[in-house]
C-alpha atoms as a printed R data frame, in Angstrom:
   type eleno elety resid chain resno      x      y        z
1  ATOM     1    CA   MET     A     1  0.823 37.661  -99.652
2  ATOM     2    CA   PRO     A     2  2.703 34.552 -100.874
3  ATOM     3    CA   PHE     A     3  3.614 32.159  -97.783
4  ATOM     4    CA   ASP     A     4  6.963 31.376  -98.648
5  ATOM     5    CA   HIS     A     5  9.569 30.240  -96.033
6  ATOM     6    CA   ASP     A     6 10.855 33.817  -95.218
7  ATOM     7    CA   THR     A     7  6.981 34.881  -94.127
8  ATOM     8    CA   VAL     A     8  6.649 31.623  -92.451
9  ATOM     9    CA   VAL     A     9  9.717 31.973  -90.568
10 ATOM    10    CA   GLY     A    10  9.232 35.648  -89.722
11 ATOM    11    CA   PHE     A    11  5.316 35.002  -88.209
12 ATOM    12    CA   SER     A    12  6.397 32.026  -85.940
13 ATOM    13    CA   LYS     A    13  9.311 33.932  -84.691
14 ATOM    14    CA   SER     A    14  7.286 37.260  -83.902
15 ATOM    15    CA   TRP     A    15  4.121 35.446  -82.586
16 ATOM    16    CA   GLY     A    16  5.723 32.534  -81.171
17 ATOM    17    CA   LEU     A    17  7.743 34.579  -78.816
18 ATOM    18    CA   PHE     A    18  4.581 36.576  -77.967
19 ATOM    19    CA   TYR     A    19  2.815 33.016  -77.377
20 ATOM    20    CA   LEU     A    20  5.865 32.013  -75.362
21 ATOM    21    CA   ILE     A    21  5.486 35.092  -73.181
22 ATOM    22    CA   ALA     A    22  1.900 35.380  -72.341
23 ATOM    23    CA   LEU     A    23  2.273 31.402  -71.751
24 ATOM    24    CA   ALA     A    24  4.928 31.795  -69.423
25 ATOM    25    CA   ILE     A    25  3.422 35.018  -67.864
26 ATOM    26    CA   GLY     A    26  0.012 32.463  -67.415
27 ATOM    27    CA   VAL     A    27  1.779 30.085  -65.480
28 ATOM    28    CA   LEU     A    28  3.288 32.365  -63.030
29 ATOM    29    CA   VAL     A    29  0.328 34.078  -62.122
30 ATOM    30    CA   TYR     A    30 -1.394 30.287  -61.509
31 ATOM    31    CA   THR     A    31  1.474 29.777  -59.210
32 ATOM    32    CA   PHE     A    32  1.453 32.722  -57.202
33 ATOM    33    CA   TRP     A    33 -2.670 33.211  -56.850
34 ATOM    34    CA   PRO     A    34 -3.754 33.378  -53.719
35 ATOM    35    CA   SER     A    35 -6.186 30.772  -53.390
36 ATOM    36    CA   ASN     A    36 -4.157 27.944  -54.934
37 ATOM    37    CA   ARG     A    37 -1.048 28.380  -51.708
38 ATOM    38    CA   GLU     A    38 -3.272 26.186  -49.568
39 ATOM    39    CA   ARG     A    39 -3.141 23.411  -52.298
40 ATOM    40    CA   PHE     A    40  0.728 23.716  -53.310
41 ATOM    41    CA   ASN     A    41  1.483 23.526  -49.573
42 ATOM    42    CA   ARG     A    42 -0.720 20.331  -49.108
43 ATOM    43    CA   ALA     A    43  0.853 18.576  -52.026
44 ATOM    44    CA   LYS     A    44  4.370 19.443  -50.793
45 ATOM    45    CA   LYS     A    45  3.736 18.411  -46.975
46 ATOM    46    CA   ASP     A    46  2.018 15.349  -48.411
47 ATOM    47    CA   ILE     A    47  4.361 13.793  -50.453
48 ATOM    48    CA   LEU     A    48  6.976 13.830  -47.688
49 ATOM    49    CA   ASP     A    49  4.550 12.715  -45.378
50 ATOM    50    CA   LYS     A    50  3.665  9.611  -46.939
51 ATOM    51    CA   ASP     A    51  6.962  8.299  -48.054
52 ATOM    52    CA   ASP     A    52  9.079  9.067  -45.207
53 ATOM    53    CA   ARG     A    53  9.083  5.903  -43.401
54 ATOM    54    CA   PRO     A    54 11.431  2.721  -43.969
55 ATOM    55    CA   TRP     A    55 10.111  0.242  -46.598
56 ATOM    56    CA   THR     A    56  8.783 -2.556  -44.905
């Protein structure tokens, strides 16, 4: 199979799409995994608790 420009473009369009979809699914699974809920809630609160005062 010769590797000309059209072959490489076709390969990258098809497999690149599957790669990005798999990556997006992985990020969503990590985000909504039940054991990560406490970590994300703590990060949400900590950033506001420490910086929500007047600067002295």
